[in-house]
Amino acid sequence: MATSDGPVAGPASPAVRRARAGDIRPIRELVAPYVAERAIVPKPAVAYYESVQEFRVVEIDGRLVGCGAVHVMWDDVAEIRTVAVDPTVKGRGVGTLLLRTLVDDARELGVSRLFCLTFEVGFFAAHGFREIEGQVVAPDVYAELLQSYDEGVAEFLDLDRIKPNTLGNTRMLLQL
């Protein structure tokens, strides 16, 4: 639409990009309500900085409105983690844009399966994820993964020590 003053600007489209170290504070602010609701497992700030290269962020008009990461756990499996969208932009495609980008990142990393632990079962199911139960790795891989200090790996392994933080979440997997 144009007027005598020129084009009328509407809200900008969401744009996804790799996260930078300077994004960690806004990422943590975005994630904080989800952590408070126990929808995302709490992590110290240092864990976000150590994994900044795994993150993608979504911006609208220069404001960070979404984030998520791909964390490789083994040669064929990675986790989609820390997915959060600002509630003020839900329904604008931010989550879908973010998830599609993360799936593309996983493909580029060469994994064949993506795991997530979520309350948003319908959203992930709409993108091809399926609910899982039990272990989806061989016993020798399971034994190796037990050596990880990463809470996401503990979620994937369905370890009892993580369950108080994840009660009610659904374990899901996508075959790439």
Backbone as a printed PyTorch tensor [residue, N CA C, xyz], in Angstrom:
tensor([[[  0.8430,  -1.1700,   0.0000],
         [  0.0000,   0.0000,   0.0000],
         [  0.8880,   1.2330,   0.0000]],

        [[  0.5540,   2.2220,  -0.8030],
         [  1.3250,   3.4560,  -0.8640],
         [  0.4150,   4.6330,  -0.5930]],

        [[  0.9920,   5.6580,  -0.0460],
         [  0.2770,   6.9180,   0.1660],
         [  1.0910,   8.0030,  -0.4970]],

        [[  0.6100,   9.2290,  -0.4010],
         [  1.3750,  10.3240,  -0.9800],
         [  2.7070,  10.5160,  -0.2510]],

        [[  2.8050,   9.9650,   0.9760],
         [  4.0470,  10.0550,   1.7270],
         [  4.9830,   8.8850,   1.4420]],

        [[  4.5850,   7.9430,   0.5980],
         [  5.4100,   6.7830,   0.2980],
         [  4.7880,   5.5180,   0.8590]],

        [[  5.5320,   4.4070,   0.8190],
         [  5.0020,   3.1300,   1.2870],
         [  4.7140,   3.1570,   2.7830]],

        [[  3.6920,   2.4190,   3.1500],
         [  3.3560,   2.2760,   4.5590],
         [  4.0870,   1.0280,   5.0610]],

        [[  4.8520,   1.2000,   6.0940],
         [  5.6230,   0.0790,   6.6380],
         [  4.7740,  -0.7200,   7.6160]],

        [[  4.8020,  -2.0210,   7.4700],
         [  4.1500,  -2.9150,   8.4250],
         [  5.2140,  -3.5580,   9.2820]],

        [[  4.7860,  -4.4790,  10.1470],
         [  5.7830,  -5.1510,  10.9690],
         [  6.7350,  -5.9580,  10.0900]],

        [[  7.9820,  -5.9490,  10.4710],
         [  8.9970,  -6.6830,   9.7080],
         [  8.7740,  -8.1820,   9.8380]],

        [[  9.2660,  -8.8930,   8.8520],
         [  9.2180, -10.3510,   8.8920],
         [ 10.2970, -10.8590,   9.8290]],

        [[ 10.0610, -12.0260,  10.4260],
         [ 11.1060, -12.6050,  11.2770],
         [ 12.3290, -12.9790,  10.4460]],

        [[ 13.5060, -12.7520,  11.0170],
         [ 14.7720, -13.1130,  10.3720],
         [ 15.5720, -13.9620,  11.3430]],

        [[ 16.0890, -15.0820,  10.8550],
         [ 16.8650, -15.9900,  11.6950],
         [ 18.3480, -15.8520,  11.3630]],

        [[ 19.1620, -15.9560,  12.3920],
         [ 20.6200, -15.8740,  12.2050],
         [ 21.3070, -16.6640,  13.3140]],

        [[ 22.6030, -16.9060,  13.1400],
         [ 23.3960, -17.5530,  14.1810],
         [ 23.5100, -16.6050,  15.3750]],

        [[ 23.5110, -17.1830,  16.5690],
         [ 23.6630, -16.3820,  17.7800],
         [ 25.1040, -15.9380,  17.9360]],

        [[ 25.2580, -14.8130,  18.6250],
         [ 26.5700, -14.2800,  18.9730],
         [ 26.6550, -14.1700,  20.4950]],

        [[ 27.8480, -14.0190,  20.9970],
         [ 28.0310, -13.9230,  22.4500],
         [ 27.1640, -12.8180,  23.0560]],

        [[ 27.0160, -11.7200,  22.3560],
         [ 26.1910, -10.6110,  22.8510],
         [ 24.7100, -10.9310,  22.9320]],

        [[ 24.2800, -12.0450,  22.3540],
         [ 22.8730, -12.4500,  22.4020],
         [ 22.5340, -13.2400,  23.6590]],

        [[ 23.5330, -13.6680,  24.4160],
         [ 23.2570, -14.5620,  25.5390],
         [ 22.3640, -13.9090,  26.5870]],

        [[ 22.6000, -12.6800,  26.9340],
         [ 21.7170, -12.0280,  27.9270],
         [ 20.2730, -11.9790,  27.4330]],

        [[ 20.0080, -11.5120,  26.2090],
         [ 18.6110, -11.5270,  25.7350],
         [ 18.0400, -12.9450,  25.6090]],

        [[ 18.8640, -13.9220,  25.2440],
         [ 18.3910, -15.3080,  25.1870],
         [ 17.9450, -15.7410,  26.5790]],

        [[ 18.7590, -15.4660,  27.5760],
         [ 18.4130, -15.8680,  28.9430],
         [ 17.1430, -15.1590,  29.4250]],

        [[ 16.9570, -13.9000,  29.0300],
         [ 15.7310, -13.1770,  29.3930],
         [ 14.5190, -13.8110,  28.7090]],

        [[ 14.6780, -14.2030,  27.4510],
         [ 13.5970, -14.8410,  26.7130],
         [ 13.2420, -16.1960,  27.3150]],

        [[ 14.2450, -16.9420,  27.7340],
         [ 14.0640, -18.2920,  28.2640],
         [ 13.5530, -18.2800,  29.7050]],

        [[ 13.8320, -17.2290,  30.4600],
         [ 13.5260, -17.1830,  31.8980],
         [ 12.0930, -17.5800,  32.2570]],

        [[ 11.0590, -17.0750,  31.5720],
         [  9.7010, -17.4950,  31.9370],
         [  9.4570, -18.9860,  31.6990]],

        [[ 10.0810, -19.5460,  30.6830],
         [  9.9460, -20.9780,  30.3980],
         [ 10.6540, -21.8120,  31.4770]],

        [[ 11.7750, -21.3040,  31.9620],
         [ 12.4790, -21.9810,  33.0550],
         [ 11.6190, -21.9260,  34.3180]],

        [[ 11.0210, -20.7580,  34.5830],
         [ 10.1650, -20.6030,  35.7680],
         [  8.9720, -21.5610,  35.7250]],

        [[  8.4580, -21.8180,  34.5280],
         [  7.3360, -22.7550,  34.3430],
         [  7.8010, -24.2070,  34.2990]],

        [[  9.1180, -24.4150,  34.3570],
         [  9.7360, -25.7400,  34.2750],
         [  9.5360, -26.3800,  32.9060]],

        [[  9.3630, -25.5670,  31.8860],
         [  9.2590, -26.0690,  30.5190],
         [ 10.6440, -26.2100,  29.8900]],

        [[ 11.6240, -25.4670,  30.4060],
         [ 13.0140, -25.5650,  29.9750],
         [ 13.8490, -25.7850,  31.2310]],

        [[ 14.7810, -26.7250,  31.1500],
         [ 15.6500, -27.0360,  32.2850],
         [ 16.5850, -25.8480,  32.5310]],

        [[ 16.7010, -25.4180,  33.7950],
         [ 17.5850, -24.2790,  34.0870],
         [ 19.0530, -24.6290,  33.8480]],

        [[ 19.7890, -23.6280,  33.3640],
         [ 21.2240, -23.7850,  33.1420],
         [ 21.9120, -22.5080,  33.6060]],

        [[ 23.1320, -22.6200,  34.0880],
         [ 23.8690, -21.4060,  34.4590],
         [ 24.2570, -20.6180,  33.2100]],

        [[ 24.5250, -19.3430,  33.4060],
         [ 24.8960, -18.4750,  32.2840],
         [ 26.0690, -19.0400,  31.4980]],

        [[ 27.0430, -19.6070,  32.2020],
         [ 28.2250, -20.1240,  31.5240],
         [ 27.8620, -21.2070,  30.5090]],

        [[ 26.8420, -21.9960,  30.7900],
         [ 26.4300, -23.0470,  29.8450],
         [ 25.9240, -22.4420,  28.5400]],

        [[ 25.2540, -21.3080,  28.6150],
         [ 24.7960, -20.6290,  27.3990],
         [ 25.9910, -20.0870,  26.6030]],

        [[ 26.9410, -19.4710,  27.3040],
         [ 28.1140, -18.9500,  26.6040],
         [ 28.9160, -20.0760,  25.9620]],

        [[ 29.0620, -21.1980,  26.6700],
         [ 29.8280, -22.3230,  26.1330],
         [ 29.1720, -22.9340,  24.8980]],

        [[ 27.8720, -22.7610,  24.7630],
         [ 27.1630, -23.3770,  23.6360],
         [ 26.6080, -22.3570,  22.6470]],

        [[ 27.0950, -21.1320,  22.6840],
         [ 26.5520, -20.0850,  21.8140],
         [ 26.5900, -20.4930,  20.3400]],

        [[ 27.6070, -21.2600,  19.9280],
         [ 27.7210, -21.6620,  18.5250],
         [ 26.6170, -22.6250,  18.1150]],

        [[ 25.8920, -23.2190,  19.0570],
         [ 24.7930, -24.1460,  18.7480],
         [ 23.4770, -23.4080,  18.5130]],

        [[ 23.4120, -22.1370,  18.8940],
         [ 22.1600, -21.3880,  18.8960],
         [ 21.8890, -20.6410,  17.6010]],

        [[ 20.6090, -20.5440,  17.3090],
         [ 20.0750, -19.6250,  16.3130],
         [ 19.1290, -18.6900,  17.0560]],

        [[ 19.0140, -17.4750,  16.5870],
         [ 18.0530, -16.5340,  17.1480],
         [ 17.1880, -15.9850,  16.0250]],

        [[ 15.9970, -15.5480,  16.4010],
         [ 15.0810, -14.9200,  15.4640],
         [ 14.8530, -13.4950,  15.9480]],

        [[ 14.9360, -12.5710,  15.0020],
         [ 14.7010, -11.1600,  15.3040],
         [ 13.5560, -10.6230,  14.4640]],

        [[ 12.8450,  -9.6940,  15.0320],
         [ 11.8610,  -8.8920,  14.3150],
         [ 12.1560,  -7.4440,  14.6790]],

        [[ 12.3750,  -6.6320,  13.6780],
         [ 12.7240,  -5.2210,  13.9010],
         [ 13.8850,  -5.0650,  14.8810]],

        [[ 14.8850,  -5.9570,  14.7960],
         [ 16.0580,  -5.8630,  15.6420],
         [ 15.8830,  -6.3810,  17.0590]],

        [[ 14.6880,  -6.8780,  17.3800],
         [ 14.4120,  -7.4050,  18.7290],
         [ 14.4470,  -8.9180,  18.7020]],

        [[ 15.1790,  -9.5250,  19.6240],
         [ 15.2790, -10.9740,  19.7080],
         [ 13.9480, -11.5210,  20.2210]],

        [[ 13.3070, -12.3700,  19.3950],
         [ 11.9800, -12.8960,  19.7410],
         [ 11.9260, -14.4180,  19.7420]],

        [[ 13.0350, -15.0710,  19.4370],
         [ 13.0600, -16.5310,  19.4390],
         [ 14.4830, -17.0360,  19.5120]],

        [[ 14.6150, -18.2380,  20.0750],
         [ 15.9280, -18.8610,  20.1330],
         [ 15.7650, -20.3700,  20.1820]],

        [[ 16.8150, -21.0540,  19.8360],
         [ 16.8540, -22.5050,  19.9100],
         [ 18.2260, -22.9770,  19.5090]],

        [[ 18.5310, -24.2230,  19.8530],
         [ 19.8660, -24.7560,  19.5960],
         [ 19.7930, -26.1990,  19.1280]],

        [[ 20.8480, -26.6230,  18.4490],
         [ 21.0550, -28.0270,  18.0880],
         [ 22.3160, -28.4710,  18.8030]],

        [[ 22.1710, -29.5150,  19.6230],
         [ 23.2910, -30.0340,  20.3890],
         [ 23.5330, -31.4810,  19.9780]],

        [[ 24.6850, -31.7530,  19.3810],
         [ 25.0250, -33.1150,  18.9550],
         [ 25.3390, -33.9490,  20.1930]],

        [[ 24.7170, -35.1410,  20.2580],
         [ 24.9480, -36.0470,  21.3810],
         [ 25.7690, -37.2640,  20.9810]],

        [[ 25.6490, -37.6910,  19.7360],
         [ 26.3790, -38.8560,  19.2430],
         [ 26.4700, -38.7180,  17.7400]],

        [[ 27.1020, -39.6640,  17.0660],
         [ 27.3260, -39.5100,  15.6270],
         [ 26.0440, -39.4510,  14.8060]],

        [[ 24.9530, -39.9870,  15.3350],
         [ 23.7150, -39.9980,  14.5460],
         [ 22.5500, -39.2900,  15.2180]],

        [[ 22.7680, -38.6770,  16.3840],
         [ 21.6430, -38.0580,  17.0850],
         [ 22.0540, -36.7250,  17.7160]],

        [[ 21.1420, -35.7770,  17.5920],
         [ 21.3160, -34.4560,  18.2040],
         [ 20.0080, -34.0800,  18.8820]],

        [[ 20.0900, -33.0820,  19.7320],
         [ 18.9050, -32.5900,  20.4270],
         [ 18.5710, -31.1770,  19.9720]],

        [[ 17.2990, -30.9490,  19.7330],
         [ 16.7860, -29.5930,  19.5730],
         [ 16.4920, -29.1300,  20.9930]],

        [[ 17.1170, -28.0510,  21.4150],
         [ 16.9640, -27.6390,  22.8090],
         [ 16.8050, -26.1320,  22.9480]],

        [[ 16.3100, -25.7650,  24.1020],
         [ 16.1730, -24.3650,  24.5020],
         [ 15.3890, -23.5590,  23.4620]],

        [[ 14.3200, -24.1500,  22.9460],
         [ 13.4660, -23.4460,  21.9890],
         [ 12.4970, -22.5690,  22.7670]],

        [[ 12.5570, -21.2820,  22.4870],
         [ 11.6720, -20.3280,  23.1530],
         [ 11.2580, -19.2500,  22.1660]],

        [[  9.9990, -18.8530,  22.2520],
         [  9.4600, -17.7840,  21.4060],
         [  8.7540, -16.7840,  22.3150]],

        [[  9.0220, -15.5220,  22.0820],
         [  8.3480, -14.4580,  22.8330],
         [  6.8440, -14.5870,  22.6200]],

        [[  6.0650, -14.6740,  23.7020],
         [  4.6110, -14.8420,  23.5600],
         [  3.9320, -13.7460,  22.7420]],

        [[  4.5340, -12.5550,  22.6670],
         [  3.9130, -11.4670,  21.9150],
         [  3.9540, -11.6810,  20.4080]],

        [[  4.7670, -12.6490,  19.9370],
         [  4.8520, -12.8900,  18.4940],
         [  4.3990, -14.2910,  18.1100]],

        [[  3.8310, -15.0280,  19.0530],
         [  3.3430, -16.3650,  18.7100],
         [  2.2800, -16.2430,  17.6260]],

        [[  2.3080, -17.2010,  16.7040],
         [  1.3710, -17.1790,  15.5860],
         [  1.8940, -16.4380,  14.3670]],

        [[  3.1010, -15.9000,  14.4360],
         [  3.6930, -15.1780,  13.3050],
         [  4.7310, -16.0010,  12.5650]],

        [[  4.8220, -17.3040,  12.8820],
         [  5.7490, -18.1740,  12.1630],
         [  7.1480, -18.2230,  12.7270]],

        [[  7.3810, -17.5870,  13.8620],
         [  8.7180, -17.5520,  14.4480],
         [  9.1790, -18.9660,  14.8170]],

        [[  8.3310, -19.7250,  15.4930],
         [  8.6990, -21.0760,  15.9070],
         [  8.9730, -21.9810,  14.7260]],

        [[  8.1410, -21.8960,  13.7140],
         [  8.3240, -22.7350,  12.5230],
         [  9.6130, -22.3680,  11.7960]],

        [[  9.8660, -21.0800,  11.6080],
         [ 11.1050, -20.6310,  10.9650],
         [ 12.3190, -21.1250,  11.7490]],

        [[ 12.2600, -20.9860,  13.0550],
         [ 13.3620, -21.4110,  13.9070],
         [ 13.5750, -22.9200,  13.8160]],

        [[ 12.5070, -23.7000,  13.9580],
         [ 12.6420, -25.1500,  13.9330],
         [ 13.1520, -25.6410,  12.5810]],

        [[ 12.6430, -25.0900,  11.4940],
         [ 13.1260, -25.4980,  10.1710],
         [ 14.6170, -25.2130,  10.0130]],

        [[ 15.0580, -24.0780,  10.5350],
         [ 16.4790, -23.7340,  10.4630],
         [ 17.3110, -24.7080,  11.2950]],

        [[ 16.8260, -25.0450,  12.4920],
         [ 17.5500, -25.9800,  13.3540],
         [ 17.6190, -27.3740,  12.7270]],

        [[ 16.5420, -27.8010,  12.0810],
         [ 16.5500, -29.0940,  11.3930],
         [ 17.5700, -29.0600,  10.2510]],

        [[ 17.6120, -27.9630,   9.5100],
         [ 18.6160, -27.8270,   8.4440],
         [ 20.0300, -27.8720,   9.0210]],

        [[ 20.2290, -27.2110,  10.1730],
         [ 21.5400, -27.2520,  10.8230],
         [ 21.9170, -28.6870,  11.1870]],

        [[ 20.9610, -29.4440,  11.7060],
         [ 21.2130, -30.8440,  12.0860],
         [ 21.6030, -31.6710,  10.8660]],

        [[ 20.9090, -31.4480,   9.7690],
         [ 21.2580, -32.1570,   8.5290],
         [ 22.6850, -31.8160,   8.1020]],

        [[ 23.0080, -30.5340,   8.1850],
         [ 24.3520, -30.0940,   7.8100],
         [ 25.4130, -30.7240,   8.7130]],

        [[ 25.0760, -30.9580,   9.9730],
         [ 26.0000, -31.6050,  10.9150],
         [ 26.1150, -33.1050,  10.6720]],

        [[ 25.2030, -33.6680,   9.8780],
         [ 25.3020, -35.0690,   9.5030],
         [ 24.6030, -36.0530,  10.4270]],

        [[ 23.7430, -35.5650,  11.3130],
         [ 23.0060, -36.4950,  12.1690],
         [ 21.7590, -36.9750,  11.4300]],

        [[ 21.2700, -38.1390,  11.8180],
         [ 20.0930, -38.6980,  11.1550],
         [ 18.8430, -38.6810,  12.0330]],

        [[ 19.0200, -38.3110,  13.3130],
         [ 17.8740, -38.2600,  14.2210],
         [ 17.9700, -37.0230,  15.1080]],

        [[ 16.8100, -36.4380,  15.3750],
         [ 16.7290, -35.2780,  16.2570],
         [ 15.7900, -35.5880,  17.4080]],

        [[ 16.2530, -35.3330,  18.6110],
         [ 15.4920, -35.5610,  19.8350],
         [ 15.0220, -34.2200,  20.3830]],

        [[ 13.8590, -34.2120,  21.0270],
         [ 13.4470, -33.0560,  21.8180],
         [ 12.6260, -33.5410,  23.0010]],

        [[ 12.6370, -32.7540,  24.0450],
         [ 11.8240, -32.9860,  25.2320],
         [ 10.9490, -31.7550,  25.3490]],

        [[  9.6210, -31.9340,  25.2830],
         [  8.7680, -30.7740,  25.1220],
         [  7.3930, -30.9350,  25.7390]],

        [[  6.7740, -29.7980,  26.0460],
         [  5.3550, -29.7370,  26.3750],
         [  4.5580, -29.4040,  25.1170]],

        [[  5.2280, -28.9160,  24.0740],
         [  4.5780, -28.4760,  22.8330],
         [  4.5000, -29.6340,  21.8320]],

        [[  3.8360, -30.6980,  22.2490],
         [  3.7660, -31.9240,  21.4490],
         [  3.1350, -31.6680,  20.0790]],

        [[  2.0500, -30.9380,  20.0330],
         [  1.3760, -30.6650,  18.7630],
         [  2.2620, -29.9280,  17.7780]],

        [[  2.9910, -28.9380,  18.2650],
         [  3.8890, -28.1700,  17.4010],
         [  4.9560, -29.0790,  16.7910]],

        [[  5.6310, -29.8510,  17.6380],
         [  6.6960, -30.7120,  17.1280],
         [  6.1350, -31.8430,  16.2620]],

        [[  4.9800, -32.3830,  16.6220],
         [  4.3550, -33.4370,  15.8060],
         [  4.0220, -32.8960,  14.4170]],

        [[  3.5820, -31.6540,  14.3370],
         [  3.2590, -31.0480,  13.0400],
         [  4.4970, -30.9290,  12.1480]],

        [[  5.6740, -30.9980,  12.7550],
         [  6.9270, -30.9190,  12.0060],
         [  7.6150, -32.2740,  11.8970]],

        [[  6.8610, -33.3540,  12.1420],
         [  7.3750, -34.6940,  11.8910],
         [  7.9490, -35.4380,  13.0780]],

        [[  8.0220, -34.7960,  14.2390],
         [  8.5180, -35.4900,  15.4280],
         [  7.4610, -36.4700,  15.9150]],

        [[  7.9190, -37.6030,  16.4650],
         [  7.0310, -38.6340,  17.0010],
         [  7.4150, -38.9400,  18.4340]],

        [[  6.4090, -39.2060,  19.2540],
         [  6.6630, -39.5540,  20.6520],
         [  7.4440, -40.8590,  20.7280]],

        [[  8.3530, -40.9320,  21.6940],
         [  9.1490, -42.1400,  21.8950],
         [  9.0960, -42.5560,  23.3660]],

        [[  9.3590, -43.8180,  23.5750],
         [  9.5180, -44.3650,  24.9180],
         [ 10.7330, -45.2710,  24.8930]],

        [[ 11.3490, -45.4400,  26.0420],
         [ 12.5070, -46.3210,  26.1120],
         [ 13.7250, -45.6980,  25.4650]],

        [[ 14.7250, -46.5130,  25.2940],
         [ 15.9900, -46.0350,  24.7360],
         [ 16.0120, -46.2010,  23.2170]],

        [[ 16.6370, -45.2600,  22.5700],
         [ 16.7220, -45.2940,  21.1120],
         [ 18.1700, -45.3840,  20.6400]],

        [[ 19.0460, -45.7680,  21.5770],
         [ 20.4450, -45.9970,  21.2130],
         [ 20.8520, -47.3740,  21.7070]],

        [[ 21.8710, -47.9220,  21.0940],
         [ 22.3920, -49.2390,  21.4870],
         [ 22.9690, -49.1680,  22.8980]],

        [[ 23.0110, -50.2980,  23.5920],
         [ 23.5340, -50.3170,  24.9650],
         [ 24.9470, -49.7480,  25.1020]],

        [[ 25.8270, -49.9940,  24.1300],
         [ 27.1890, -49.4660,  24.2360],
         [ 27.2100, -47.9400,  24.1130]],

        [[ 26.3310, -47.3870,  23.2660],
         [ 26.2270, -45.9350,  23.1320],
         [ 25.6190, -45.3510,  24.4080]],

        [[ 24.5970, -46.0120,  24.9390],
         [ 23.9830, -45.5860,  26.1900],
         [ 25.0520, -45.4720,  27.2770]],

        [[ 25.9020, -46.4730,  27.3910],
         [ 26.9710, -46.4660,  28.4010],
         [ 27.9190, -45.2870,  28.1910]],

        [[ 28.2340, -44.9780,  26.9590],
         [ 29.1010, -43.8250,  26.6600],
         [ 28.4050, -42.5140,  27.0350]],

        [[ 27.1220, -42.3950,  26.6770],
         [ 26.3780, -41.1690,  26.9610],
         [ 26.2170, -40.9290,  28.4520]],

        [[ 26.1950, -41.9850,  29.2380],
         [ 26.0980, -41.8370,  30.6960],
         [ 27.2590, -41.0310,  31.2670]],

        [[ 28.3640, -40.9580,  30.5500],
         [ 29.5290, -40.2170,  31.0250],
         [ 29.4120, -38.7090,  30.8300]],

        [[ 28.3810, -38.2690,  30.1240],
         [ 28.2030, -36.8430,  29.8680],
         [ 27.6590, -36.1310,  31.1030]],

        [[ 28.1450, -34.9090,  31.3090],
         [ 27.6230, -34.0560,  32.3830],
         [ 26.4530, -33.2080,  31.9050]],

        [[ 26.1340, -33.2700,  30.6430],
         [ 25.1070, -32.4250,  30.0440],
         [ 23.7100, -32.8730,  30.4550]],

        [[ 22.9000, -31.9410,  30.9380],
         [ 21.5380, -32.2610,  31.3770],
         [ 20.6530, -32.7040,  30.2080]],

        [[ 20.9080, -32.1790,  29.0090],
         [ 20.1340, -32.5970,  27.8450],
         [ 20.3550, -34.0570,  27.5050]],

        [[ 21.5620, -34.5230,  27.6810],
         [ 21.8570, -35.9360,  27.4560],
         [ 21.1270, -36.7690,  28.5090]],

        [[ 21.0930, -36.2920,  29.7460],
         [ 20.3500, -36.9920,  30.8080],
         [ 18.8640, -37.0580,  30.4620]],

        [[ 18.3230, -35.9920,  29.8640],
         [ 16.9240, -35.9980,  29.4080],
         [ 16.7250, -37.0660,  28.3450]],

        [[ 17.6360, -37.0930,  27.3890],
         [ 17.5590, -38.0620,  26.3000],
         [ 17.5880, -39.4880,  26.8310]],

        [[ 18.4410, -39.7380,  27.8270],
         [ 18.5660, -41.0690,  28.4140],
         [ 17.4300, -41.3810,  29.3830]],

        [[ 16.5980, -40.3790,  29.6870],
         [ 15.4580, -40.5380,  30.5860],
         [ 15.9100, -40.9580,  31.9870]],

        [[ 16.9950, -40.3280,  32.4550],
         [ 17.5490, -40.6620,  33.7620],
         [ 16.6860, -40.1040,  34.8880]],

        [[ 16.5800, -40.8430,  35.9650],
         [ 15.7590, -40.4410,  37.0930],
         [ 16.1920, -39.1100,  37.6930]],

        [[ 17.4920, -38.8060,  37.6710],
         [ 17.9630, -37.5750,  38.3050],
         [ 17.4090, -36.3230,  37.6250]],

        [[ 16.9970, -36.4150,  36.3820],
         [ 16.4740, -35.2510,  35.6650],
         [ 14.9570, -35.1660,  35.7500]],

        [[ 14.2920, -36.2470,  36.0870],
         [ 12.8300, -36.2940,  36.0320],
         [ 12.1190, -35.2350,  36.8640]],

        [[ 12.5860, -34.8640,  38.0590],
         [ 11.8610, -33.8150,  38.7940],
         [ 11.7430, -32.5060,  38.0090]],

        [[ 12.7060, -32.2330,  37.1210],
         [ 12.6670, -31.0090,  36.3160],
         [ 11.8690, -31.1620,  35.0250]],

        [[ 11.5280, -32.3980,  34.6450],
         [ 10.9160, -32.6090,  33.3390],
         [  9.5980, -33.3710,  33.4060]],

        [[  9.0070, -33.4860,  34.5950],
         [  7.7520, -34.2240,  34.7110],
         [  6.6880, -33.6240,  33.8060]],

        [[  6.0620, -34.4650,  33.0430],
         [  5.0080, -34.0210,  32.1340],
         [  5.4870, -33.7280,  30.7280]],

        [[  6.7870, -33.5980,  30.5240],
         [  7.3150, -33.3770,  29.1780],
         [  7.2320, -34.6690,  28.3810]],

        [[  7.2260, -34.5320,  27.0800],
         [  7.1630, -35.6740,  26.1770],
         [  8.4680, -35.7770,  25.4130]],

        [[  9.0120, -36.9820,  25.3710],
         [ 10.2290, -37.2570,  24.6010],
         [  9.8040, -37.5340,  23.1640]],

        [[ 10.4190, -36.8190,  22.2060],
         [ 10.0470, -36.9660,  20.7980],
         [ 11.3000, -37.0900,  19.9460]],

        [[ 11.1280, -37.7120,  18.7690],
         [ 12.2430, -37.9490,  17.8700],
         [ 11.8060, -37.7080,  16.4330]],

        [[ 12.6980, -37.1370,  15.6550],
         [ 12.4800, -36.9230,  14.2240],
         [ 13.5670, -37.6670,  13.4720]],

        [[ 13.1650, -38.4990,  12.5160],
         [ 14.1220, -39.1590,  11.6200],
         [ 14.3690, -38.2250,  10.4420]],

        [[ 15.6270, -37.9170,  10.1820],
         [ 15.9610, -37.0160,   9.0640],
         [ 16.1890, -37.8090,   7.7920]]])
